[in-house]
CSV table of C-alpha atoms in Angstrom, one decimal:
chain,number,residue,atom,x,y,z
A,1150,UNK,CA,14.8,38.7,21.5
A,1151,UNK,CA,12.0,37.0,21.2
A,1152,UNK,CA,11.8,33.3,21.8
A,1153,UNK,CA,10.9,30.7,18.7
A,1154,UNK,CA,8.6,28.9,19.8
A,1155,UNK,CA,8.6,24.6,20.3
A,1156,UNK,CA,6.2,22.1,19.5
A,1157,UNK,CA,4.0,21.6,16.4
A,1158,UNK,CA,2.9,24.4,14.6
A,1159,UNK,CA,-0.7,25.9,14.9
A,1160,UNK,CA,-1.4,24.9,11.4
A,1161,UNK,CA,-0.1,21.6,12.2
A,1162,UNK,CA,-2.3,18.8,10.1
A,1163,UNK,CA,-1.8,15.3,11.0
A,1164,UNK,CA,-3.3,14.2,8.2
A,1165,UNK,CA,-1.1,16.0,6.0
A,1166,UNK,CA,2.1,15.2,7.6
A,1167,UNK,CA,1.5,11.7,7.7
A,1168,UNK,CA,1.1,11.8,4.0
A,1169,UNK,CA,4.6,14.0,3.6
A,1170,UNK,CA,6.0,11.1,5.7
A,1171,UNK,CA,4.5,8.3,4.0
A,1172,UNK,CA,5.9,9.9,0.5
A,1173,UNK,CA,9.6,10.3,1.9
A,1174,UNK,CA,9.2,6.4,3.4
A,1175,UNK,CA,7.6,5.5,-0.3
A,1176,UNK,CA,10.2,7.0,-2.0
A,1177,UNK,CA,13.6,6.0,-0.1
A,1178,UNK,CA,12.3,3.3,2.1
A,1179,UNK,CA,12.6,3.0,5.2
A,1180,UNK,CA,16.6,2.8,6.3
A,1181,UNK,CA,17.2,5.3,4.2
A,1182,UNK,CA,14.9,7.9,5.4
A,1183,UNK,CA,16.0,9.7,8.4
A,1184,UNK,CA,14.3,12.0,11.5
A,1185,UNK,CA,15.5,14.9,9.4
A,1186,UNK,CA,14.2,13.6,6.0
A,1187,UNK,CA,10.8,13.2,7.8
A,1188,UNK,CA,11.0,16.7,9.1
A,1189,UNK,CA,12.2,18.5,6.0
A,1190,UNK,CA,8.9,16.7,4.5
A,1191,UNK,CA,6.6,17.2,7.0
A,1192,UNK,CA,7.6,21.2,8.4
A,1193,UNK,CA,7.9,20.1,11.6
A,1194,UNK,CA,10.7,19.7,14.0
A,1195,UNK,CA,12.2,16.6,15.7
A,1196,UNK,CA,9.9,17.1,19.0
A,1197,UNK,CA,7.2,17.7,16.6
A,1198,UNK,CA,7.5,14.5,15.1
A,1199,UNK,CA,7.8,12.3,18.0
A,1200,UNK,CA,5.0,14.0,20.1
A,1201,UNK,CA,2.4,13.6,17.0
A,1202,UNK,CA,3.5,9.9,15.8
A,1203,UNK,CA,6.6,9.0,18.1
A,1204,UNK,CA,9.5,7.5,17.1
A,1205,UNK,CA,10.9,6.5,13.1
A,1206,UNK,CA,9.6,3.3,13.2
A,1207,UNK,CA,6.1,4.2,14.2
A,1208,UNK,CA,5.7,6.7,11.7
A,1209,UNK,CA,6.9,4.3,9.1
A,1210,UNK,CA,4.1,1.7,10.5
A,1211,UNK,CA,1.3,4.4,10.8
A,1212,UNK,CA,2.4,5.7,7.3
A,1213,UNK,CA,2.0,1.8,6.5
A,1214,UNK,CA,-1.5,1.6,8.2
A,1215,UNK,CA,-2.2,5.1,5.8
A,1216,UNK,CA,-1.4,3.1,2.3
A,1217,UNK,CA,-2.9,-0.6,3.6
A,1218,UNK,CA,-5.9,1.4,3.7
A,1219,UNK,CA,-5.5,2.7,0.1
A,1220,UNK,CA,-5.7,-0.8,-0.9
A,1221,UNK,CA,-8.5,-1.5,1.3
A,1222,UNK,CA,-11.2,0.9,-0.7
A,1223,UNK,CA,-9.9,-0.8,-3.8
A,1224,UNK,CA,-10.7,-3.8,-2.7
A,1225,UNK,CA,-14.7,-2.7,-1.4
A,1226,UNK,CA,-14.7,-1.2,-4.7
A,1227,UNK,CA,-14.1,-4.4,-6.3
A,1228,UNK,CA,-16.3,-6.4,-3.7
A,1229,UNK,CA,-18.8,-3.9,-3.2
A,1230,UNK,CA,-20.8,-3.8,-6.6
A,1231,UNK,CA,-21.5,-7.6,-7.1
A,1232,UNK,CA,-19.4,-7.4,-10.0
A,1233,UNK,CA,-18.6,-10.1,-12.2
A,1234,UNK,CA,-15.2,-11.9,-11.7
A,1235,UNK,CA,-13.3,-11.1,-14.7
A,1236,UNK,CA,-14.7,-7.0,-14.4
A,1237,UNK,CA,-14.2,-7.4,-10.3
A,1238,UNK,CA,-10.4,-8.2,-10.9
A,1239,UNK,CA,-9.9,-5.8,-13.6
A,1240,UNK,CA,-11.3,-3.1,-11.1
A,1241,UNK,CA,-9.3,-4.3,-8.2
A,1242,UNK,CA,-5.9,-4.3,-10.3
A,1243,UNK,CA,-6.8,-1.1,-12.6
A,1244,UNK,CA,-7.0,0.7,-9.0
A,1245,UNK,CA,-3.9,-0.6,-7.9
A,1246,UNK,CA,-1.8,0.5,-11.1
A,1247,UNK,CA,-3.0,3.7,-10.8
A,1248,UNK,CA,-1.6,3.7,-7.4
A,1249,UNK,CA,1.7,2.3,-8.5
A,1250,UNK,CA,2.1,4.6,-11.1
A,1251,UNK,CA,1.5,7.5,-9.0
A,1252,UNK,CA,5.0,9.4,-7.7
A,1253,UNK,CA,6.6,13.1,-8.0
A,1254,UNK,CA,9.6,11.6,-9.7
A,1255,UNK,CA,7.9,8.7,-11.5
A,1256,UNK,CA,6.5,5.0,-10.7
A,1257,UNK,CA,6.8,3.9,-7.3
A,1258,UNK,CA,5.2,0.8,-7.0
A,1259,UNK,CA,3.7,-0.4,-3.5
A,1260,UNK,CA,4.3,1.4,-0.8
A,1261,UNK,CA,4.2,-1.9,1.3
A,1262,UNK,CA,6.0,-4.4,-1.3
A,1263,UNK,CA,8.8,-2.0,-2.1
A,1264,UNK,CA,9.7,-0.7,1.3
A,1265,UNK,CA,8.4,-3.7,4.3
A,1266,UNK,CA,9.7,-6.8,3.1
A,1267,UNK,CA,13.9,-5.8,3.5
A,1268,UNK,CA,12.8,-4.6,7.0
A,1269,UNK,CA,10.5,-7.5,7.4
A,1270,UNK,CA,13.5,-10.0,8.0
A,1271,UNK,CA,15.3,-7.9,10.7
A,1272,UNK,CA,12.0,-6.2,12.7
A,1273,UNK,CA,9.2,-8.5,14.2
A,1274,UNK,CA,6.9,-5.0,14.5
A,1275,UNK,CA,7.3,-4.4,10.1
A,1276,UNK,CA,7.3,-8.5,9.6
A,1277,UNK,CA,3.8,-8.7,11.7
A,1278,UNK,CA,2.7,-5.5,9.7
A,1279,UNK,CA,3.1,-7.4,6.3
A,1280,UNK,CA,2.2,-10.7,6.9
A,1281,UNK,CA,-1.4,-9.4,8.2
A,1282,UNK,CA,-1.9,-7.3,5.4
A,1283,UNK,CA,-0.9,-9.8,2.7
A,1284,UNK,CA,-3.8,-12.1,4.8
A,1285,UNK,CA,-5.9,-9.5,4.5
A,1286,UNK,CA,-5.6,-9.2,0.8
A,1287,UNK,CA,-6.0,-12.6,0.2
A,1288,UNK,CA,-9.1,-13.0,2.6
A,1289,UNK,CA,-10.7,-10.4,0.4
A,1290,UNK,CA,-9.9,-11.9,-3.0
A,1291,UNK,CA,-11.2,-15.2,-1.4
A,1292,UNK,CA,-14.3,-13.3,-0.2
A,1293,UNK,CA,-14.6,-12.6,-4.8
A,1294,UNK,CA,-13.6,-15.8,-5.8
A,1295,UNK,CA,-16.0,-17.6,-3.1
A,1296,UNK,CA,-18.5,-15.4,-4.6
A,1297,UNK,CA,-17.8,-15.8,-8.2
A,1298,UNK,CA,-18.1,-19.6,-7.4
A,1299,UNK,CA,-21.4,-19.4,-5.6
A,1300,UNK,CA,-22.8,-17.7,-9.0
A,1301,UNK,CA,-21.3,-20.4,-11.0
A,1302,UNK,CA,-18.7,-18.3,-13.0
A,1303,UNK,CA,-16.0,-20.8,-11.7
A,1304,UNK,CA,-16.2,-24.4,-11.2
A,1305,UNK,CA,-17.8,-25.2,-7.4
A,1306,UNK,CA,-14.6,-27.6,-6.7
A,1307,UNK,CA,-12.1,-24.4,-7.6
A,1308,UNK,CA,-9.9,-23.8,-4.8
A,1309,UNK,CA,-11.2,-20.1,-4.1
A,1310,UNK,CA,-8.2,-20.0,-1.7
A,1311,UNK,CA,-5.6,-21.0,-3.8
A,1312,UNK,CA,-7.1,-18.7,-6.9
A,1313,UNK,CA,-7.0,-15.8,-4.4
A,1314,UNK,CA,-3.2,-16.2,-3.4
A,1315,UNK,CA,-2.4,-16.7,-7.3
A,1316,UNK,CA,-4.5,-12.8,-7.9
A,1317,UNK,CA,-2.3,-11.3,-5.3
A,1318,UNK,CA,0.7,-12.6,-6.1
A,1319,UNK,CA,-0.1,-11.1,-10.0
A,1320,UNK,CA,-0.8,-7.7,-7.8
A,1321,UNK,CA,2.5,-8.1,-6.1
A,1322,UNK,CA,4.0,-8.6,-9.7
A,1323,UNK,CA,2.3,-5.8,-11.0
A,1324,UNK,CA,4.0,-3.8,-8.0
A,1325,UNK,CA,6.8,-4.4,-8.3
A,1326,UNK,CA,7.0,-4.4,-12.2
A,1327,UNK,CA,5.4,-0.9,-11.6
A,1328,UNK,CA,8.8,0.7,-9.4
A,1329,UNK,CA,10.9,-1.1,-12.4
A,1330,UNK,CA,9.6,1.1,-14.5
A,1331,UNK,CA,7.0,-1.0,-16.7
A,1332,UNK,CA,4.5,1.2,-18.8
A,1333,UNK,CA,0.9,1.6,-17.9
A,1334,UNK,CA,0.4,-0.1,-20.9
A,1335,UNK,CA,2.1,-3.4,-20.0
A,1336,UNK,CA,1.0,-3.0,-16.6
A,1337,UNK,CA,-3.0,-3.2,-17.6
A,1338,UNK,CA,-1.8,-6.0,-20.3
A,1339,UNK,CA,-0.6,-8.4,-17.2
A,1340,UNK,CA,-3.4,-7.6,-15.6
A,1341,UNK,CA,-5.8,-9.0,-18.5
A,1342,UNK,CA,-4.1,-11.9,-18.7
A,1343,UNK,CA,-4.2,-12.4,-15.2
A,1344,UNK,CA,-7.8,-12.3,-15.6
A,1345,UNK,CA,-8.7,-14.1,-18.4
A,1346,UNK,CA,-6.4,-16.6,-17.0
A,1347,UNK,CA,-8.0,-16.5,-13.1
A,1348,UNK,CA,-11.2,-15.9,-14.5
């Protein structure tokens, strides 16, 4: 008889499987995702798994790491072009909407806001995880307000700060409005006023 054989299989993409892992996280969050879940998504085997990314938890953080980096080139994008305010926001948010909406079985929201912050209270690793990335989104919507302000498109005594934690807490909105169900339609209409009101 011959033997199966162990370990990941040759056509084993990391890539790939972190994606299938990132989905199943996405979709049931993280205490309800098990080892099997993650190995019925990503076609490999237990030992598979934990050779490649190692245990549940760091496959939920580096399928974490995967989506923070979605946001990330939505955020160049916004910063990149020397956009106007009002159209650098709309860019920013009209990414991340397309992102929320995005899901096999409909809306999912963020990845991050919808699955980290129940862990967040219980696990110091997911809590540090969050709380840099929601610094990191706000240094970069500081980086566009401080910006606009330098051009004059807001007054030079605006708290750019303080603007840029209002803008993500409108994205966290969005996000979460997003999993709830919301249309793309009302979606896009927060995000107007958002602007027009930031802006």
């Amino acid at each position: 008889m011959t033997k199966k054989p162990r370990g990941r299989p040759r056509s084993y993409d990391p890539e790939k499987a972190l994606g299938a892992a990132l989905e199943t996280f996405w979709e049931a969050g993280f205490s309800a995702t098990s080892l099997d879940d993650l190995a019925a998504a990503t076609g490999m085997n237990r030992p598979s798994l934990y050779a490649a990314f190692g245990d549940k938890k760091s496959i939920y953080l580096k399928s974490f790491e995967a989506f923070a980096e979605n946001l990330r080139t939505a955020l160049r994008e916004a910063m990149g072009a020397d956009m106007p305010l009002g159209r650098a926001l709309e860019t920013f948010y009209g990414a991340a909407i397309e992102i929320y909406r995005s899901g096999p079985h409909g809306p999912r929201g963020c990845f991050i806001a919808c699955t980290a912050p129940a862990e967040a209270a219980r696990d110091a690793d997911i809590r540090a995880a969050l709380h840099d990335v929601l610094k990191e989104i706000d240094a970069a919507l500081t980086t566009i307000f401080s910006r606009a302000q330098a051009k004059g498109e807001i007054a030079k005594d605006a708290d750019a700060a303080g603007l840029a934690q209002l803008a993500a807490a409108v994205l966290h909105s969005i996000a979460l409005r997003a999993r709830a169900g919301e249309t793309r339609d009302g979606l896009h209409a927060l995000a107007r006023q958002a602007v027009k009101s930031l802006g």
